[in-house]
Structure formats: C-alpha cells, structure tokens
mmCIF file of C-alpha atoms in Angstrom:
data_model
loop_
_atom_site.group_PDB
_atom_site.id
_atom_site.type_symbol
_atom_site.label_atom_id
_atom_site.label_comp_id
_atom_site.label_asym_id
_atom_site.label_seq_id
_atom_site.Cartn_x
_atom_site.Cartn_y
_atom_site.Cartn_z
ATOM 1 C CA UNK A 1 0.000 0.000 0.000
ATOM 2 C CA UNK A 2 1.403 3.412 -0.793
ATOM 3 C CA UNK A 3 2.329 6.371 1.420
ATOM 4 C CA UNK A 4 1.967 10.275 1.211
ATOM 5 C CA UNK A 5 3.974 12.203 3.139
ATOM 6 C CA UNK A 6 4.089 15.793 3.523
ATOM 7 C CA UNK A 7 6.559 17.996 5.243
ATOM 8 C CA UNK A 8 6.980 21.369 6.411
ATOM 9 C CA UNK A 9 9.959 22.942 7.475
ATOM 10 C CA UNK A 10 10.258 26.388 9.164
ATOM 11 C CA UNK A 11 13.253 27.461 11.539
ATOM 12 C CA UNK A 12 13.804 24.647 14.409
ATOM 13 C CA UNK A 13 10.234 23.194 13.544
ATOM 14 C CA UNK A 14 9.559 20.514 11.381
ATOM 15 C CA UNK A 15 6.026 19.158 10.760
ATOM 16 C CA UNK A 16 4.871 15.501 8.997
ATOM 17 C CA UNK A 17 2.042 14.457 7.689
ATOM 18 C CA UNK A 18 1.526 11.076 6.601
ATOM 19 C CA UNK A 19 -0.677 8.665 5.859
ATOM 20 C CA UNK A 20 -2.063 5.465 3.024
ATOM 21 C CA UNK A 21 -4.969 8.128 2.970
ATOM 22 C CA UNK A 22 -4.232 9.580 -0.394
ATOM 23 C CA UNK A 23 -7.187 11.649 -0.682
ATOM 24 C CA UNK A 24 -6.845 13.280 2.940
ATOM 25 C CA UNK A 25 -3.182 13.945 2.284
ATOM 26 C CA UNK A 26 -4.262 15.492 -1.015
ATOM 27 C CA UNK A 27 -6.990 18.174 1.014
ATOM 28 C CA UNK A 28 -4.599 18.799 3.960
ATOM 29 C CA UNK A 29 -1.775 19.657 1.887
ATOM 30 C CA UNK A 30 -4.323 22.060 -0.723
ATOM 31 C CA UNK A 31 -5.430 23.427 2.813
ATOM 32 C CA UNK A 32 -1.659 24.065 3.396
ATOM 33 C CA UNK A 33 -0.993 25.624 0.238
ATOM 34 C CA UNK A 34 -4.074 27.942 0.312
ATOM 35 C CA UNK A 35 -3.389 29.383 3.842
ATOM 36 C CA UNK A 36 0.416 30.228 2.915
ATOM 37 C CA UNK A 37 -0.580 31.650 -0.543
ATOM 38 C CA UNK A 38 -3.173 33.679 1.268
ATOM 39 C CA UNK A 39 -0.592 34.470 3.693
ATOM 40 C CA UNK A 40 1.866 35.828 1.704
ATOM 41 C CA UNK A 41 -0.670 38.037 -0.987
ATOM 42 C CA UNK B 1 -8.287 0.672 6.948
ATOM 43 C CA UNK B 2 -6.005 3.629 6.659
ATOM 44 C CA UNK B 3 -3.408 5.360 9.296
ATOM 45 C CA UNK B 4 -2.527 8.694 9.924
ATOM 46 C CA UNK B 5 0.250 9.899 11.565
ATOM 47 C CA UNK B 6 1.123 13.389 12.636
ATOM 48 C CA UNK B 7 4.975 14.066 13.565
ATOM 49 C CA UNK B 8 6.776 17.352 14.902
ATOM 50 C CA UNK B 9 9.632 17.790 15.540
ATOM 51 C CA UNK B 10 11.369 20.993 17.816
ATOM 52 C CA UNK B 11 14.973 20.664 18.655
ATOM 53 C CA UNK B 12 15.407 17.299 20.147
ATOM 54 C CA UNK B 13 11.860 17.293 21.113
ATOM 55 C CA UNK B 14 9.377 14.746 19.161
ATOM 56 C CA UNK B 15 5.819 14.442 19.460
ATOM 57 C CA UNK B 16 4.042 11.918 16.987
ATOM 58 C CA UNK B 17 0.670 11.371 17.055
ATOM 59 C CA UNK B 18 -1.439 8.199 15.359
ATOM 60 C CA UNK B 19 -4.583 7.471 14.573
ATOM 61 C CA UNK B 20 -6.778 5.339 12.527
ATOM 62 C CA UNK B 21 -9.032 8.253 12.047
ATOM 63 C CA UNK B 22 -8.126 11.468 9.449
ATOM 64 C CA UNK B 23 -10.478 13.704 12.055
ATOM 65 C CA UNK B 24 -8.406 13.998 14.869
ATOM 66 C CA UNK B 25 -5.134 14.931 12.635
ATOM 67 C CA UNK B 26 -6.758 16.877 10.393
ATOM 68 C CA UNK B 27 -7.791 19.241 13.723
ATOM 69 C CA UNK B 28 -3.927 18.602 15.146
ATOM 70 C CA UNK B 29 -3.158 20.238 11.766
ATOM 71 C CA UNK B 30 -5.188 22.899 11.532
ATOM 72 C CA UNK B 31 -3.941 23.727 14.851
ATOM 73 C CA UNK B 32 -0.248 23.660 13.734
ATOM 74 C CA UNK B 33 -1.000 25.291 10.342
ATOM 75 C CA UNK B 34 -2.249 28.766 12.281
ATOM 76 C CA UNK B 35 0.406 28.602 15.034
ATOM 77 C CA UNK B 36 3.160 27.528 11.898
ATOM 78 C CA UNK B 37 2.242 30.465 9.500
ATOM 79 C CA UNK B 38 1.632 33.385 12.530
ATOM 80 C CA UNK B 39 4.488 32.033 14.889
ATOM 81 C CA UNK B 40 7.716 33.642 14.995
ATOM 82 C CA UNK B 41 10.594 31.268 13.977
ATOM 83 C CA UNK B 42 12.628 31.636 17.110
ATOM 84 C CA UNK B 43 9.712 31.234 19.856
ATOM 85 C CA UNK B 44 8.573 27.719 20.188
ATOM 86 C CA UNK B 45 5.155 25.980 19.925
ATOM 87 C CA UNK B 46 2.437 26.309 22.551
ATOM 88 C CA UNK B 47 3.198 22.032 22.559
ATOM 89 C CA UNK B 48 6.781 22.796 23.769
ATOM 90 C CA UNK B 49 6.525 25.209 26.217
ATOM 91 C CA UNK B 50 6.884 24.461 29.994
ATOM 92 C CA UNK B 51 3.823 24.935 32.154
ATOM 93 C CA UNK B 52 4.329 26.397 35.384
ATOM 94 C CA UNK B 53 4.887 23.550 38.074
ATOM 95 C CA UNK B 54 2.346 23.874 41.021
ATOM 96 C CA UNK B 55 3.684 23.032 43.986
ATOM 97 C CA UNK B 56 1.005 21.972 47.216
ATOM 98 C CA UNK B 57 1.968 21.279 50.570
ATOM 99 C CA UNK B 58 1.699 18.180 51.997
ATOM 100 C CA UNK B 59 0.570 17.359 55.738
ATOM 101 C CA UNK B 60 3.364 14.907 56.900
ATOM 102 C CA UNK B 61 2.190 11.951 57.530
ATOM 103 C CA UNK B 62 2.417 9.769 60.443
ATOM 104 C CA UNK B 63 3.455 6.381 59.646
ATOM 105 C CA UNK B 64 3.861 2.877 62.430
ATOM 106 C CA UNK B 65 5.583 0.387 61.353
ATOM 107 C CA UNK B 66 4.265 -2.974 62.996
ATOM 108 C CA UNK B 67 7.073 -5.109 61.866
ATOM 109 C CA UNK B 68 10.121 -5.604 65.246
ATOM 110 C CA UNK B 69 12.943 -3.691 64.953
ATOM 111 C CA UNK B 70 15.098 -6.668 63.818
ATOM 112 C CA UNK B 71 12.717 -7.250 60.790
ATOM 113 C CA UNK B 72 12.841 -3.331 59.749
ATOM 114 C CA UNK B 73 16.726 -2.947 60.129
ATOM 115 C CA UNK B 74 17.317 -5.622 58.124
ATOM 116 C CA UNK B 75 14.891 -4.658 55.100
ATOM 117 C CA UNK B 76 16.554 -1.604 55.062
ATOM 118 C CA UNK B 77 20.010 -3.372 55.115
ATOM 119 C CA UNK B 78 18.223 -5.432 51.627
ATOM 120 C CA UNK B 79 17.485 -1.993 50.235
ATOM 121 C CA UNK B 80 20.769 -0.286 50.695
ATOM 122 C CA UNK B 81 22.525 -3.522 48.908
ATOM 123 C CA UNK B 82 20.179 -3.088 46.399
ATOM 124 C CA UNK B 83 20.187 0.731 45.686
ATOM 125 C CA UNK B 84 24.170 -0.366 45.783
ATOM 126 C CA UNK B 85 23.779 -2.717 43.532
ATOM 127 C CA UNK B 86 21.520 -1.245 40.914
ATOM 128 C CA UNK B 87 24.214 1.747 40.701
ATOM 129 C CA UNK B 88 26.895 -0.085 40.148
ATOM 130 C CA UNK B 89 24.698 -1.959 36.885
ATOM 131 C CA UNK B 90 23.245 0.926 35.480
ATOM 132 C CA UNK B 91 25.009 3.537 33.380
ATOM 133 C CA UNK B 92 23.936 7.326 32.718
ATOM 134 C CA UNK B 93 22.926 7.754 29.163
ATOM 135 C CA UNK B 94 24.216 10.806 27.587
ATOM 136 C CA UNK B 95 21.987 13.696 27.692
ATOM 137 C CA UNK B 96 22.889 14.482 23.870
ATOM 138 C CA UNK B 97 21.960 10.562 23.073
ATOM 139 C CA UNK B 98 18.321 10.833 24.618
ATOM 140 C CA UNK B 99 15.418 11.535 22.844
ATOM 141 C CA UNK B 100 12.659 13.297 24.118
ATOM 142 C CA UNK B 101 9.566 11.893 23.481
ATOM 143 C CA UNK B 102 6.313 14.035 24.268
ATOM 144 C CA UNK B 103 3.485 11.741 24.299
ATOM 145 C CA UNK B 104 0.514 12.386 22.977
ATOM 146 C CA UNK B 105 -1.175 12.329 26.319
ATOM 147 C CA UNK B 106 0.756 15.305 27.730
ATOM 148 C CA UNK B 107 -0.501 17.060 24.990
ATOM 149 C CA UNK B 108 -3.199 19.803 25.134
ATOM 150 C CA UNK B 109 -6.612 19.873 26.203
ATOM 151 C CA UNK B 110 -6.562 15.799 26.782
ATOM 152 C CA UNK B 111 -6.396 15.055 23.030
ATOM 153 C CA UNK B 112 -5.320 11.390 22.424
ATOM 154 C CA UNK B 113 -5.127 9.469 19.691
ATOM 155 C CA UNK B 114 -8.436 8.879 18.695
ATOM 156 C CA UNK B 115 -9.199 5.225 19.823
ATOM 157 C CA UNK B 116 -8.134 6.905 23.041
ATOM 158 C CA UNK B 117 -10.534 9.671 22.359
ATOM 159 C CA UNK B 118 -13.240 7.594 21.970
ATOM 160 C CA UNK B 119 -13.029 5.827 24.611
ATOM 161 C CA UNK B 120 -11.952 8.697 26.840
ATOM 162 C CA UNK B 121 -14.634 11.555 25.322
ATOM 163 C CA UNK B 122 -18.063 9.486 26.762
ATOM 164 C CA UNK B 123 -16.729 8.783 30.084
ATOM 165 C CA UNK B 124 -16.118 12.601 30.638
ATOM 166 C CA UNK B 125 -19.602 13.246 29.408
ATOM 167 C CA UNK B 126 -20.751 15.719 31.791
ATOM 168 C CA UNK B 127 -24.001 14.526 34.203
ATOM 169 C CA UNK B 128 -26.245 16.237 32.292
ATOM 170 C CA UNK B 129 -29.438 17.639 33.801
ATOM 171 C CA UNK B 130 -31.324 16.816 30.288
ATOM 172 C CA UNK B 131 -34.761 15.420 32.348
ATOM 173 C CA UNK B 132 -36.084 16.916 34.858
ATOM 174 C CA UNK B 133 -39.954 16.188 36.404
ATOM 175 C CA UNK B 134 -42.034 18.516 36.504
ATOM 176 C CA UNK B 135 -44.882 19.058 39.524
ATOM 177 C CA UNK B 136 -46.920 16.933 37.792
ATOM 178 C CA UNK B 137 -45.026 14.108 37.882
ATOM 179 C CA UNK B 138 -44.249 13.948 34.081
ATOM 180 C CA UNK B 139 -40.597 13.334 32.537
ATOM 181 C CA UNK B 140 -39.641 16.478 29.862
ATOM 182 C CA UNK B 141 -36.516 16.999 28.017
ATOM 183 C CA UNK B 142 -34.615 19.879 28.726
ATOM 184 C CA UNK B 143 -35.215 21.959 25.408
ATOM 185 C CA UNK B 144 -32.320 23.257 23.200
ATOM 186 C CA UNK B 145 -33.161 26.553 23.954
ATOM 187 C CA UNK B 146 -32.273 26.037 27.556
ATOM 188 C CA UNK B 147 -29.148 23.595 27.051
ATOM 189 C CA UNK B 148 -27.629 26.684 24.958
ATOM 190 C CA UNK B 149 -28.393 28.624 27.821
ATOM 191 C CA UNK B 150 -26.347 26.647 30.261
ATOM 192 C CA UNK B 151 -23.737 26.373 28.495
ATOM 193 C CA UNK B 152 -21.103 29.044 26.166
ATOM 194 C CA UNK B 153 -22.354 29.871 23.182
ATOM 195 C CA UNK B 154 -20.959 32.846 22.571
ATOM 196 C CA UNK B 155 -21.018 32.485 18.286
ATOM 197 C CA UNK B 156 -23.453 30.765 15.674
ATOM 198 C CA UNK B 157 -20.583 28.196 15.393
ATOM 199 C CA UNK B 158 -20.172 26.857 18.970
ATOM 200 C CA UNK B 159 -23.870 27.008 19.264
ATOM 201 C CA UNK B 160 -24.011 24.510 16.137
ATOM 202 C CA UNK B 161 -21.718 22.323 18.059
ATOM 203 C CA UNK B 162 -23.699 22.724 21.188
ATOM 204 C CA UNK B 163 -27.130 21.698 19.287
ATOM 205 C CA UNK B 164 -24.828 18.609 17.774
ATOM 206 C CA UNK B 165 -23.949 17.293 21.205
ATOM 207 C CA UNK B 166 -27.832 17.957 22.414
ATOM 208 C CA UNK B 167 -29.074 16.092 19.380
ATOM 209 C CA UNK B 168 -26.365 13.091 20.057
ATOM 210 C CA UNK B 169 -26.321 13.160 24.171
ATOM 211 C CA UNK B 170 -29.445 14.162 25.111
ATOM 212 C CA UNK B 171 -31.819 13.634 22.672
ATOM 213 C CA UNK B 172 -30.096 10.628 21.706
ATOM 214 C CA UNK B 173 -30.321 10.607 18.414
ATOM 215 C CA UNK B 174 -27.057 10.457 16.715
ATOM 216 C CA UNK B 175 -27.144 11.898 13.214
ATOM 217 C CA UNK B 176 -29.343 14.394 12.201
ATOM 218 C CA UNK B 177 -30.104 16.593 9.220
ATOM 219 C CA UNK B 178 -29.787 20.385 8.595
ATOM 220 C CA UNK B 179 -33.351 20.679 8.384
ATOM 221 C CA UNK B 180 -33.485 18.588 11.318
ATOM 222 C CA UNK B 181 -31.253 20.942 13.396
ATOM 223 C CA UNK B 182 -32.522 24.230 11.979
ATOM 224 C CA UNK B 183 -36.413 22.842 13.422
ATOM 225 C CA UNK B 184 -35.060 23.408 16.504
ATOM 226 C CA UNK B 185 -32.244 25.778 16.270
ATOM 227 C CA UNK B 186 -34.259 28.556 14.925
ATOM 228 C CA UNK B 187 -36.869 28.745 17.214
ATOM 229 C CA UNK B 188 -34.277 28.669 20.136
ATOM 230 C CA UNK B 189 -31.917 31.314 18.773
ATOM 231 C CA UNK B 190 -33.786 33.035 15.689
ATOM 232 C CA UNK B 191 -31.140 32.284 13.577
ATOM 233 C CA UNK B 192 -30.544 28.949 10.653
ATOM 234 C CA UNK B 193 -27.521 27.096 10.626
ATOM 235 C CA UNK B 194 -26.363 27.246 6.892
ATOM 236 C CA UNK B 195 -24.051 25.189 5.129
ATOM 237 C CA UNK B 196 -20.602 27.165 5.806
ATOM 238 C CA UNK B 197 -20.616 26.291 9.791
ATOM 239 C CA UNK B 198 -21.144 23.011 9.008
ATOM 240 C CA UNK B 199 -18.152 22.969 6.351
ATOM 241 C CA UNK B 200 -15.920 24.497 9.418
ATOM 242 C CA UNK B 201 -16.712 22.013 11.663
ATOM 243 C CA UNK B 202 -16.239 19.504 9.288
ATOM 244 C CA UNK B 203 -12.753 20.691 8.698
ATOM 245 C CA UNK B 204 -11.942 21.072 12.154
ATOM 246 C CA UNK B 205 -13.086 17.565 12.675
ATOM 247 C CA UNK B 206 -15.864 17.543 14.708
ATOM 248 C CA UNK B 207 -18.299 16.826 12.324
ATOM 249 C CA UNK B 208 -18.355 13.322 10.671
ATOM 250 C CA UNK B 209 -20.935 12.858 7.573
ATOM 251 C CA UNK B 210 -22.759 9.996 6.909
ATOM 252 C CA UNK B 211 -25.449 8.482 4.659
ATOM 253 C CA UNK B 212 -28.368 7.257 5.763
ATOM 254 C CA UNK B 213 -30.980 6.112 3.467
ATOM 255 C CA UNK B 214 -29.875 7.822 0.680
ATOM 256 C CA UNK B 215 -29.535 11.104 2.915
ATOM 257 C CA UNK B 216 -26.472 12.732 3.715
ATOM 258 C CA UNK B 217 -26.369 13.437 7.816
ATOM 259 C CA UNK B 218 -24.475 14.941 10.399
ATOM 260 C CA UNK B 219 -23.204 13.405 13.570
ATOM 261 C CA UNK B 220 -20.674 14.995 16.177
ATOM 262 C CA UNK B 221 -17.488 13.144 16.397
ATOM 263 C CA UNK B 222 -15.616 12.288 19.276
ATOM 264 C CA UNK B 223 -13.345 14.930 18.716
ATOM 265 C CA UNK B 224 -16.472 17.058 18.494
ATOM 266 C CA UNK B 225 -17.295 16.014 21.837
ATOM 267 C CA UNK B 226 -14.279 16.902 23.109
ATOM 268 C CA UNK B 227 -14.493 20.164 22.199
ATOM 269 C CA UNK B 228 -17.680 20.538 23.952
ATOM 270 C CA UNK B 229 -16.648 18.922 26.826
ATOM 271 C CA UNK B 230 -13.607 21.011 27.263
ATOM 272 C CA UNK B 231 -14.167 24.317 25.518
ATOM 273 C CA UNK B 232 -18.090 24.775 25.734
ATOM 274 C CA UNK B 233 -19.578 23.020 28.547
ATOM 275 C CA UNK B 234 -21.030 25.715 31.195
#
C-alpha cells in the first residue's frame, strides 16, 4: 500500500504528515498551500 | 483501513501522534497550520513550552511500622545492597543521546489518539441535567433553547456544536439533518444554521458525515465532543 507524506519545514520546527490516505493527504496539503498563498498576498 | 500519523519535531523534542481516524489529525493540523504560518521562527510551539509547576503542601504523615525492629533494620540493610547494587549496573545515558519523546497524552486539552478519544470523550460526558420532572409528575426533556443557555455559546458556530452534542447526548439521536437541526435551532436562537458552519466544523473535525438512506447526515465526532466537553460546557 502506498504512502503520502508531507513535510513542512520552518526554523527549528519541522512538521509531517503522513498517511495510506491519499485523498486526505491530497486536502490537507491544498489546505496548506491555500493558507500560505493567502498568507503571503 | 487507513493510518494517519502526525509528527513534529522541535529541537530534540518529538511528538508523533497516530490514529486510525483522518479527524483527529486533520484538527492537530489545523492547529499547527495557524500557530506555523503566525508564529515567529525563534519562539517555540504552545506544545513545547513548559507549564508552570504547582507546587502543594503536603501534611506529613504519620506512619507505624508494625514489623520488630530486627525485621525493619534488616529490610533496610536489603534496600541499601540493592540501591548499591543497581548503581553499580546501570550507566547514565548521555543527555545528547536521549530523545525526548512528548506523548501524545501530555498534549493539550486531553487530546489522544483517537481510539483513546473515543473511549476517553463518553466517560467525561458531563451529568447532564437533560430530564427533569415537573410538579406533575411527568418526565420532559430539557429543550435546546435552555441547554444553549447553560452552556457558552458565545457564536453561531459553537452554538451549532452545542445543538450537535444535544441532538447526540441528550436527545439521543445520533445523526441528524440540517433541516433537522434548523427545526429546533431557529426557534431557540432566531437564527438557521447554513451550510458554511457546518463545512468548518467539518474541517476542524468535529463533524463526521454519513449516509443514511440515501440522505447525507451529520453526527458529532468524538473529537467534536471533546471540544464541547472542554471548551463549551457551562
């Protein structure tokens, strides 16, 4: 069975995600991705 | 079935958390992911940070031994070879060697991994005054409209959550519909609960969905409860 992992790195702390779960990798990682983009516009 | 597993690291510090339910990390995330993007980089997570200790006196305590003075001196005779002995065997590890592991238990507001959870989130159930009997003699359900009263809702989202833990705890029905809800929500508070609180606390996990004849319904999950039970109950 496959895994997804997804880390994040920033300073001293790392955080990783992962799971066989592709879908809910998928959504937490778009989730991710949104709240930096929105972060830095 | 699938597994999830949340890992961060700080440092030497490690906290990894698994479950066999995507609700409970998903929450963990979301958690991380505002702390991650508004957090400076040299300040560490609220995880990491040392609570104050709280220190209580003790009343000393008197203790009699019944065992003869022979029989005492020579148990502690046993535990002073002993204590010897065990020094002698064990070694110090080296601080830079040891790993710290923060359980998930230590963690905040009694979040566990989620087989924990659910076994943990009904036995804190609050007693819940839900029946009460009135002069008449005659059973009656508390109604919503008091149960949000008694407890904080202080936004249209924590009263949804409220109303989800009345419909599952004390009216005992576990799943329920929007139109369901809104029945008795709106008469309580005057207002609906639309689709975008519902979509929040699905993301923050404490809403599950499920289908039921062919109908999609809501039902709290345990990490739903939790948040009641710690954040909301009055």
């Amino acid at each position: 069975m496959a895994e997804y992992v997804f880390k994040m790195k920033k300073g001293e702390i790392e955080i990783e995600l992962s799971s066989d779960d592709a879908e809910f990798v998928e959504q937490q990682l778009a989730k991710w991705r949104e709240e930096i983009l929105k972060k830095q516009g | 079935m699938s597994t999830y597993r949340l890992k961060i690291k700080y440092n030497t510090a490690q906290f990894e958390l698994v479950a066999k339910s995507g609700n409970l990390i998903a929450y963990e995330l979301d958690r991380y992911l505002e702390s991650f993007l508004n957090r400076k980089v040299e300040s560490a997570p609220l995880v990491f940070k040392k609570a104050e200790p709280v220190y209580q006196s003790v009343q000393p305590q008197q203790v009699q031994y019944d065992m003869p003075t022979p029989k005492v001196q020579e148990a502690q005779q046993e535990y002073v070879e002993h204590v010897q002995t065990t020094n002698i065997v064990q070694e110090q590890p080296k601080v830079e060697e040891q790993n710290v592991v923060i359980e998930a238990q230590t963690f905040n507001q009694n979040i566990e991994n989620t087989s924990t959870l659910e076994q943990v989130a009904p036995q804190q159930m609050p007693p819940l005054q839900e029946n009460f009997t009135t002069p008449t003699g005659q059973n009656t359900t508390m109604s919503l409209g008091d149960f949000l009263a008694t407890n904080k809702s202080s936004d249209v989202f924590s009263e949804f959550i409220i109303s989800a833990y009345y419909y599952k705890r004390v009216l005992n029905i576990p799943s329920f519909s929007i139109k369901m809800l809104n029945s008795k929500f709106y008469p309580s508070t005057g207002t609906l609960i639309d689709l975008s609180i519902v979509d929040e606390a699905r993301t923050r996990g404490f809403i599950d969905i499920i289908e039921e004849d062919g109908t999609l319904k809501y039902t709290l999950s345990p990490a739903g409860e939790s948040y009641f039970i710690n954040q909301l109950r009055g």
